[in-house]
Amino acid sequence: DIVMTQSPDSLAVSLGERATINCKSSQSVLYSSNNKNYLAWYQQKPGQPPKLLIYWASTRESGVPDRFSGSGSGTDFTLTISSLRAEDVAVYYCQQYYDTPQTFGQGTKLEIK
Amino acid sequence: QVQLVESGGGVGQPGGSLRLSCAASGFTFSDYGMHWVRQAPGKGLEWVASVRFDGGNQYYADSVRGRFTISRDNSKNTLYLQMNNVKPEDTAVYFCAKASTYDILDYWGQGTLVTVSS
């Protein structure tokens, strides 16, 4: 199974500041035939289901604010929130859909400093 | 709009059975693969099982293979998870999720809580 490891486990950022979450996969999730990274990011707020934010490592889902961006390739990926808002407090998960079983990172809890 | 509504959760005894359902609406159910993902209390997300759009292939996590069965009824727009020989470690909120092309989980239900306890 592909192991997904996020860092840090928790993060406190001031409103308006940048938040950065990292995700590393135990093997590459870049599919050579289409040059796509099979990597997604989800946001989960308390008592709610996960919400898809980004797929193909850097493509924002429809309706997701442009302060959210994803980057990286191969085994190393980053989710960046450019200017933190109060409603961004949540747990963020990376996930690979390159192989079955799909696997998730352990989550990063984002709070306001 | 896409809606996924899970039901069937509750308390089950170790070794017992439970059947979860996920009623889908707002999209052509028979065109898309579907997944179950669970989340133990206070823990992260764990993929459980998936089924192809036509029900022809099913995939399982090692932790549930041989005990859980995923299925679907495209005539009823409903996804199922039959849980047999349940264990305390199966205690979790179970989410159903719609898969887009390439198996991206783009819509999720609110989840149903399964508690396994004697």
PDB file of C-alpha atoms in Angstrom:
ATOM      1  CA  ASP A   1       0.000   0.000   0.000  1.00  0.00           C
ATOM      2  CA  ILE A   2       1.126   3.568  -0.637  1.00  0.00           C
ATOM      3  CA  VAL A   3       1.747   5.343   2.671  1.00  0.00           C
ATOM      4  CA  MET A   4       0.884   9.050   2.818  1.00  0.00           C
ATOM      5  CA  THR A   5       2.627  11.127   5.474  1.00  0.00           C
ATOM      6  CA  GLN A   6       1.607  14.700   6.237  1.00  0.00           C
ATOM      7  CA  SER A   7       3.518  17.371   8.115  1.00  0.00           C
ATOM      8  CA  PRO A   8       2.987  18.986  10.462  1.00  0.00           C
ATOM      9  CA  ASP A   9       0.291  17.178  12.464  1.00  0.00           C
ATOM     10  CA  SER A  10      -1.041  20.533  13.623  1.00  0.00           C
ATOM     11  CA  LEU A  11      -0.488  24.114  12.638  1.00  0.00           C
ATOM     12  CA  ALA A  12      -1.469  27.485  14.116  1.00  0.00           C
ATOM     13  CA  VAL A  13      -1.440  30.469  11.762  1.00  0.00           C
ATOM     14  CA  SER A  14      -2.557  34.074  12.224  1.00  0.00           C
ATOM     15  CA  LEU A  15      -5.485  35.395  10.232  1.00  0.00           C
ATOM     16  CA  GLY A  16      -4.319  36.745   6.886  1.00  0.00           C
ATOM     17  CA  GLU A  17      -1.081  34.779   6.990  1.00  0.00           C
ATOM     18  CA  ARG A  18       0.015  31.861   4.804  1.00  0.00           C
ATOM     19  CA  ALA A  19      -0.537  28.257   5.842  1.00  0.00           C
ATOM     20  CA  THR A  20       1.455  25.439   4.293  1.00  0.00           C
ATOM     21  CA  ILE A  21       0.815  21.716   4.681  1.00  0.00           C
ATOM     22  CA  ASN A  22       3.097  19.056   3.260  1.00  0.00           C
ATOM     23  CA  CYS A  23       2.334  15.546   2.071  1.00  0.00           C
ATOM     24  CA  LYS A  24       4.787  12.827   1.087  1.00  0.00           C
ATOM     25  CA  SER A  25       3.915   9.530  -0.559  1.00  0.00           C
ATOM     26  CA  SER A  26       5.969   6.344  -0.116  1.00  0.00           C
ATOM     27  CA  GLN A  27       6.078   5.905  -3.890  1.00  0.00           C
ATOM     28  CA  SER A  28       5.437   8.135  -6.849  1.00  0.00           C
ATOM     29  CA  VAL A  29       1.802   8.884  -7.691  1.00  0.00           C
ATOM     30  CA  LEU A  30       2.744  10.386 -11.065  1.00  0.00           C
ATOM     31  CA  TYR A  31       1.295   8.301 -13.875  1.00  0.00           C
ATOM     32  CA  SER A  32       3.741   8.555 -16.762  1.00  0.00           C
ATOM     33  CA  SER A  33       1.255   7.870 -19.556  1.00  0.00           C
ATOM     34  CA  ASN A  34      -0.736  11.059 -18.880  1.00  0.00           C
ATOM     35  CA  ASN A  35       1.766  13.003 -16.730  1.00  0.00           C
ATOM     36  CA  LYS A  36      -0.810  13.451 -13.985  1.00  0.00           C
ATOM     37  CA  ASN A  37      -0.267  13.210 -10.239  1.00  0.00           C
ATOM     38  CA  TYR A  38      -3.050  11.159  -8.657  1.00  0.00           C
ATOM     39  CA  LEU A  39      -3.153  13.276  -5.510  1.00  0.00           C
ATOM     40  CA  ALA A  40      -6.107  15.077  -3.888  1.00  0.00           C
ATOM     41  CA  TRP A  41      -6.613  17.349  -0.892  1.00  0.00           C
ATOM     42  CA  TYR A  42      -9.704  17.374   1.324  1.00  0.00           C
ATOM     43  CA  GLN A  43     -10.936  19.729   4.022  1.00  0.00           C
ATOM     44  CA  GLN A  44     -12.973  18.407   6.942  1.00  0.00           C
ATOM     45  CA  LYS A  45     -14.685  20.670   9.449  1.00  0.00           C
ATOM     46  CA  PRO A  46     -16.020  19.301  12.755  1.00  0.00           C
ATOM     47  CA  GLY A  47     -19.159  17.219  12.341  1.00  0.00           C
ATOM     48  CA  GLN A  48     -18.988  17.404   8.545  1.00  0.00           C
ATOM     49  CA  PRO A  49     -17.868  15.033   5.803  1.00  0.00           C
ATOM     50  CA  PRO A  50     -14.655  15.711   3.912  1.00  0.00           C
ATOM     51  CA  LYS A  51     -14.882  18.216   1.082  1.00  0.00           C
ATOM     52  CA  LEU A  52     -12.777  17.888  -2.073  1.00  0.00           C
ATOM     53  CA  LEU A  53     -10.550  20.936  -2.498  1.00  0.00           C
ATOM     54  CA  ILE A  54      -7.920  19.956  -5.053  1.00  0.00           C
ATOM     55  CA  TYR A  55      -7.285  17.034  -7.403  1.00  0.00           C
ATOM     56  CA  TRP A  56      -4.524  16.180  -9.874  1.00  0.00           C
ATOM     57  CA  ALA A  57      -2.314  17.790  -7.184  1.00  0.00           C
ATOM     58  CA  SER A  58      -3.070  21.331  -8.352  1.00  0.00           C
ATOM     59  CA  THR A  59      -6.562  21.585  -9.903  1.00  0.00           C
ATOM     60  CA  ARG A  60      -9.053  23.404  -7.693  1.00  0.00           C
ATOM     61  CA  GLU A  61     -12.512  21.884  -7.446  1.00  0.00           C
ATOM     62  CA  SER A  62     -15.306  24.128  -8.674  1.00  0.00           C
ATOM     63  CA  GLY A  63     -16.286  26.709  -6.056  1.00  0.00           C
ATOM     64  CA  VAL A  64     -13.097  26.417  -4.000  1.00  0.00           C
ATOM     65  CA  PRO A  65     -11.621  29.865  -3.260  1.00  0.00           C
ATOM     66  CA  ASP A  66      -8.423  30.707  -5.106  1.00  0.00           C
ATOM     67  CA  ARG A  67      -6.556  31.256  -1.829  1.00  0.00           C
ATOM     68  CA  PHE A  68      -6.246  27.438  -1.819  1.00  0.00           C
ATOM     69  CA  SER A  69      -3.535  26.056  -4.092  1.00  0.00           C
ATOM     70  CA  GLY A  70      -1.763  22.758  -4.532  1.00  0.00           C
ATOM     71  CA  SER A  71       1.670  21.995  -5.886  1.00  0.00           C
ATOM     72  CA  GLY A  72       4.240  19.245  -6.166  1.00  0.00           C
ATOM     73  CA  SER A  73       4.898  16.135  -8.213  1.00  0.00           C
ATOM     74  CA  GLY A  74       6.000  12.549  -7.817  1.00  0.00           C
ATOM     75  CA  THR A  75       6.200  11.988  -4.075  1.00  0.00           C
ATOM     76  CA  ASP A  76       6.173  15.487  -2.537  1.00  0.00           C
ATOM     77  CA  PHE A  77       3.159  17.768  -2.434  1.00  0.00           C
ATOM     78  CA  THR A  78       2.036  20.961  -0.733  1.00  0.00           C
ATOM     79  CA  LEU A  79      -1.301  22.571   0.064  1.00  0.00           C
ATOM     80  CA  THR A  80      -1.060  26.330   0.551  1.00  0.00           C
ATOM     81  CA  ILE A  81      -3.678  28.706   1.902  1.00  0.00           C
ATOM     82  CA  SER A  82      -2.388  32.117   0.864  1.00  0.00           C
ATOM     83  CA  SER A  83      -4.275  34.263   3.372  1.00  0.00           C
ATOM     84  CA  LEU A  84      -5.933  32.398   6.223  1.00  0.00           C
ATOM     85  CA  ARG A  85      -9.562  33.116   7.046  1.00  0.00           C
ATOM     86  CA  ALA A  86     -11.438  32.015  10.145  1.00  0.00           C
ATOM     87  CA  GLU A  87     -13.595  29.612   8.117  1.00  0.00           C
ATOM     88  CA  ASP A  88     -10.478  27.692   7.033  1.00  0.00           C
ATOM     89  CA  VAL A  89     -10.114  26.137  10.490  1.00  0.00           C
ATOM     90  CA  ALA A  90     -10.368  22.420   9.752  1.00  0.00           C
ATOM     91  CA  VAL A  91      -8.431  19.196   9.365  1.00  0.00           C
ATOM     92  CA  TYR A  92      -6.814  18.762   5.970  1.00  0.00           C
ATOM     93  CA  TYR A  93      -6.069  15.393   4.377  1.00  0.00           C
ATOM     94  CA  CYS A  94      -4.054  14.426   1.347  1.00  0.00           C
ATOM     95  CA  GLN A  95      -5.055  11.260  -0.520  1.00  0.00           C
ATOM     96  CA  GLN A  96      -3.652   9.212  -3.366  1.00  0.00           C
ATOM     97  CA  TYR A  97      -5.939   7.624  -5.940  1.00  0.00           C
ATOM     98  CA  TYR A  98      -3.081   6.207  -8.016  1.00  0.00           C
ATOM     99  CA  ASP A  99      -3.556   2.727  -6.634  1.00  0.00           C
ATOM    100  CA  THR A 100      -6.029   0.578  -4.702  1.00  0.00           C
ATOM    101  CA  PRO A 101      -6.358   0.795  -1.767  1.00  0.00           C
ATOM    102  CA  GLN A 102      -6.708   4.547  -1.902  1.00  0.00           C
ATOM    103  CA  THR A 103      -4.857   5.913   1.113  1.00  0.00           C
ATOM    104  CA  PHE A 104      -5.036   9.108   3.124  1.00  0.00           C
ATOM    105  CA  GLY A 105      -2.520  11.049   5.135  1.00  0.00           C
ATOM    106  CA  GLN A 106      -3.067  11.177   8.888  1.00  0.00           C
ATOM    107  CA  GLY A 107      -4.464  14.714   8.676  1.00  0.00           C
ATOM    108  CA  THR A 108      -3.211  18.169   9.637  1.00  0.00           C
ATOM    109  CA  LYS A 109      -5.245  20.223  12.104  1.00  0.00           C
ATOM    110  CA  LEU A 110      -5.202  23.906  11.190  1.00  0.00           C
ATOM    111  CA  GLU A 111      -6.033  26.451  13.879  1.00  0.00           C
ATOM    112  CA  ILE A 112      -5.926  30.202  14.327  1.00  0.00           C
ATOM    113  CA  LYS A 113      -2.983  31.622  16.265  1.00  0.00           C
TER     114      LYS A 113
ATOM    115  CA  GLN B   1     -27.567  18.823  -6.790  1.00  0.00           C
ATOM    116  CA  VAL B   2     -25.772  15.658  -5.751  1.00  0.00           C
ATOM    117  CA  GLN B   3     -27.107  14.109  -2.545  1.00  0.00           C
ATOM    118  CA  LEU B   4     -25.864  11.033  -0.747  1.00  0.00           C
ATOM    119  CA  VAL B   5     -27.769   9.905   2.338  1.00  0.00           C
ATOM    120  CA  GLU B   6     -26.448   7.045   4.447  1.00  0.00           C
ATOM    121  CA  SER B   7     -28.582   4.956   6.776  1.00  0.00           C
ATOM    122  CA  GLY B   8     -28.428   1.694   8.704  1.00  0.00           C
ATOM    123  CA  GLY B   9     -25.913   2.622  11.351  1.00  0.00           C
ATOM    124  CA  GLY B  10     -26.393   1.778  14.993  1.00  0.00           C
ATOM    125  CA  VAL B  11     -25.087  -0.494  17.687  1.00  0.00           C
ATOM    126  CA  GLY B  12     -24.027  -4.024  16.811  1.00  0.00           C
ATOM    127  CA  GLN B  13     -22.557  -6.807  18.881  1.00  0.00           C
ATOM    128  CA  PRO B  14     -19.152  -8.310  18.122  1.00  0.00           C
ATOM    129  CA  GLY B  15     -19.634 -11.103  15.606  1.00  0.00           C
ATOM    130  CA  GLY B  16     -22.930  -9.663  14.455  1.00  0.00           C
ATOM    131  CA  SER B  17     -24.032  -8.048  11.214  1.00  0.00           C
ATOM    132  CA  LEU B  18     -25.136  -4.644  10.007  1.00  0.00           C
ATOM    133  CA  ARG B  19     -26.210  -3.397   6.589  1.00  0.00           C
ATOM    134  CA  LEU B  20     -25.551   0.169   5.540  1.00  0.00           C
ATOM    135  CA  SER B  21     -27.338   1.899   2.676  1.00  0.00           C
ATOM    136  CA  CYS B  22     -26.542   5.055   0.724  1.00  0.00           C
ATOM    137  CA  ALA B  23     -29.352   6.636  -1.290  1.00  0.00           C
ATOM    138  CA  ALA B  24     -28.069   8.723  -4.189  1.00  0.00           C
ATOM    139  CA  SER B  25     -29.773  11.488  -6.136  1.00  0.00           C
ATOM    140  CA  GLY B  26     -28.913  14.443  -8.362  1.00  0.00           C
ATOM    141  CA  PHE B  27     -26.724  12.504 -10.780  1.00  0.00           C
ATOM    142  CA  THR B  28     -26.865   9.429 -13.027  1.00  0.00           C
ATOM    143  CA  PHE B  29     -25.973   6.861 -10.381  1.00  0.00           C
ATOM    144  CA  SER B  30     -25.295   4.052 -12.865  1.00  0.00           C
ATOM    145  CA  ASP B  31     -22.509   6.058 -14.541  1.00  0.00           C
ATOM    146  CA  TYR B  32     -20.167   6.312 -11.546  1.00  0.00           C
ATOM    147  CA  GLY B  33     -18.158   4.174  -9.204  1.00  0.00           C
ATOM    148  CA  MET B  34     -18.953   4.440  -5.501  1.00  0.00           C
ATOM    149  CA  HIS B  35     -16.892   4.079  -2.341  1.00  0.00           C
ATOM    150  CA  TRP B  36     -17.219   3.606   1.400  1.00  0.00           C
ATOM    151  CA  VAL B  37     -14.749   5.445   3.657  1.00  0.00           C
ATOM    152  CA  ARG B  38     -14.804   5.279   7.457  1.00  0.00           C
ATOM    153  CA  GLN B  39     -13.538   7.423  10.302  1.00  0.00           C
ATOM    154  CA  ALA B  40     -13.075   6.035  13.794  1.00  0.00           C
ATOM    155  CA  PRO B  41     -13.909   8.476  16.613  1.00  0.00           C
ATOM    156  CA  GLY B  42     -11.263  11.198  16.734  1.00  0.00           C
ATOM    157  CA  LYS B  43      -9.195   9.516  14.015  1.00  0.00           C
ATOM    158  CA  GLY B  44      -8.394   9.970  10.341  1.00  0.00           C
ATOM    159  CA  LEU B  45      -9.984   8.655   7.168  1.00  0.00           C
ATOM    160  CA  GLU B  46      -9.729   5.015   6.102  1.00  0.00           C
ATOM    161  CA  TRP B  47     -10.852   3.775   2.707  1.00  0.00           C
ATOM    162  CA  VAL B  48     -13.031   0.654   3.088  1.00  0.00           C
ATOM    163  CA  ALA B  49     -14.355  -0.535  -0.255  1.00  0.00           C
ATOM    164  CA  SER B  50     -15.360   0.480  -3.766  1.00  0.00           C
ATOM    165  CA  VAL B  51     -17.528  -0.813  -6.572  1.00  0.00           C
ATOM    166  CA  ARG B  52     -17.464  -0.067 -10.272  1.00  0.00           C
ATOM    167  CA  PHE B  53     -20.299   1.808 -11.955  1.00  0.00           C
ATOM    168  CA  ASP B  54     -21.908  -1.455 -13.133  1.00  0.00           C
ATOM    169  CA  GLY B  55     -21.230  -3.440  -9.971  1.00  0.00           C
ATOM    170  CA  GLY B  56     -18.884  -5.661 -11.924  1.00  0.00           C
ATOM    171  CA  ASN B  57     -15.780  -5.226  -9.753  1.00  0.00           C
ATOM    172  CA  GLN B  58     -15.453  -4.738  -6.015  1.00  0.00           C
ATOM    173  CA  TYR B  59     -12.347  -3.789  -4.052  1.00  0.00           C
ATOM    174  CA  TYR B  60     -11.723  -3.999  -0.307  1.00  0.00           C
ATOM    175  CA  ALA B  61      -9.299  -2.867   2.340  1.00  0.00           C
ATOM    176  CA  ASP B  62      -7.393  -5.756   3.908  1.00  0.00           C
ATOM    177  CA  SER B  63      -9.002  -4.916   7.262  1.00  0.00           C
ATOM    178  CA  VAL B  64     -12.490  -5.791   6.003  1.00  0.00           C
ATOM    179  CA  ARG B  65     -11.925  -8.247   3.151  1.00  0.00           C
ATOM    180  CA  GLY B  66     -13.888 -11.452   3.724  1.00  0.00           C
ATOM    181  CA  ARG B  67     -16.229  -9.780   6.231  1.00  0.00           C
ATOM    182  CA  PHE B  68     -17.726  -6.823   4.336  1.00  0.00           C
ATOM    183  CA  THR B  69     -19.477  -6.850   0.958  1.00  0.00           C
ATOM    184  CA  ILE B  70     -20.094  -3.765  -1.157  1.00  0.00           C
ATOM    185  CA  SER B  71     -22.908  -3.842  -3.685  1.00  0.00           C
ATOM    186  CA  ARG B  72     -25.241  -1.542  -5.550  1.00  0.00           C
ATOM    187  CA  ASP B  73     -28.707  -1.525  -7.063  1.00  0.00           C
ATOM    188  CA  ASN B  74     -28.676   0.863  -9.997  1.00  0.00           C
ATOM    189  CA  SER B  75     -32.461   0.537 -10.396  1.00  0.00           C
ATOM    190  CA  LYS B  76     -32.859   1.969  -6.881  1.00  0.00           C
ATOM    191  CA  ASN B  77     -29.896   4.415  -6.993  1.00  0.00           C
ATOM    192  CA  THR B  78     -28.619   2.816  -3.822  1.00  0.00           C
ATOM    193  CA  LEU B  79     -25.237   1.643  -2.574  1.00  0.00           C
ATOM    194  CA  TYR B  80     -24.890  -0.961   0.178  1.00  0.00           C
ATOM    195  CA  LEU B  81     -22.301  -2.221   2.625  1.00  0.00           C
ATOM    196  CA  GLN B  82     -23.050  -5.576   4.241  1.00  0.00           C
ATOM    197  CA  MET B  83     -20.952  -5.860   7.385  1.00  0.00           C
ATOM    198  CA  ASN B  84     -20.601  -9.362   8.851  1.00  0.00           C
ATOM    199  CA  ASN B  85     -18.589 -10.623  11.806  1.00  0.00           C
ATOM    200  CA  VAL B  86     -18.125  -7.047  13.002  1.00  0.00           C
ATOM    201  CA  LYS B  87     -15.413  -6.209  15.491  1.00  0.00           C
ATOM    202  CA  PRO B  88     -15.007  -3.351  17.999  1.00  0.00           C
ATOM    203  CA  GLU B  89     -12.380  -1.834  15.688  1.00  0.00           C
ATOM    204  CA  ASP B  90     -15.079  -1.401  13.023  1.00  0.00           C
ATOM    205  CA  THR B  91     -16.623   1.330  15.209  1.00  0.00           C
ATOM    206  CA  ALA B  92     -16.624   4.453  13.026  1.00  0.00           C
ATOM    207  CA  VAL B  93     -18.638   6.906  11.009  1.00  0.00           C
ATOM    208  CA  TYR B  94     -19.135   5.367   7.575  1.00  0.00           C
ATOM    209  CA  PHE B  95     -19.285   7.756   4.614  1.00  0.00           C
ATOM    210  CA  CYS B  96     -20.374   6.866   1.121  1.00  0.00           C
ATOM    211  CA  ALA B  97     -18.679   8.837  -1.627  1.00  0.00           C
ATOM    212  CA  LYS B  98     -19.248   9.268  -5.330  1.00  0.00           C
ATOM    213  CA  ALA B  99     -16.241   8.789  -7.583  1.00  0.00           C
ATOM    214  CA  SER B 100     -15.691  10.964 -10.607  1.00  0.00           C
ATOM    215  CA  THR B 101     -13.790   9.724 -13.622  1.00  0.00           C
ATOM    216  CA  TYR B 102     -10.382   8.527 -12.411  1.00  0.00           C
ATOM    217  CA  ASP B 103     -11.858   7.638  -9.018  1.00  0.00           C
ATOM    218  CA  ILE B 104     -11.631  11.089  -7.433  1.00  0.00           C
ATOM    219  CA  LEU B 105     -14.045  11.218  -4.472  1.00  0.00           C
ATOM    220  CA  ASP B 106     -15.942  14.378  -5.372  1.00  0.00           C
ATOM    221  CA  TYR B 107     -19.105  14.125  -3.251  1.00  0.00           C
ATOM    222  CA  TRP B 108     -19.588  12.634   0.214  1.00  0.00           C
ATOM    223  CA  GLY B 109     -22.596  11.844   2.345  1.00  0.00           C
ATOM    224  CA  GLN B 110     -22.968  13.037   5.939  1.00  0.00           C
ATOM    225  CA  GLY B 111     -22.092   9.608   7.293  1.00  0.00           C
ATOM    226  CA  THR B 112     -23.732   7.045   9.572  1.00  0.00           C
ATOM    227  CA  LEU B 113     -22.277   5.949  12.908  1.00  0.00           C
ATOM    228  CA  VAL B 114     -21.624   2.275  13.544  1.00  0.00           C
ATOM    229  CA  THR B 115     -20.767   1.232  17.086  1.00  0.00           C
ATOM    230  CA  VAL B 116     -19.667  -2.329  17.792  1.00  0.00           C
ATOM    231  CA  SER B 117     -19.914  -3.138  21.446  1.00  0.00           C
ATOM    232  CA  SER B 118     -21.206  -5.849  23.747  1.00  0.00           C
TER     233      SER B 118
END
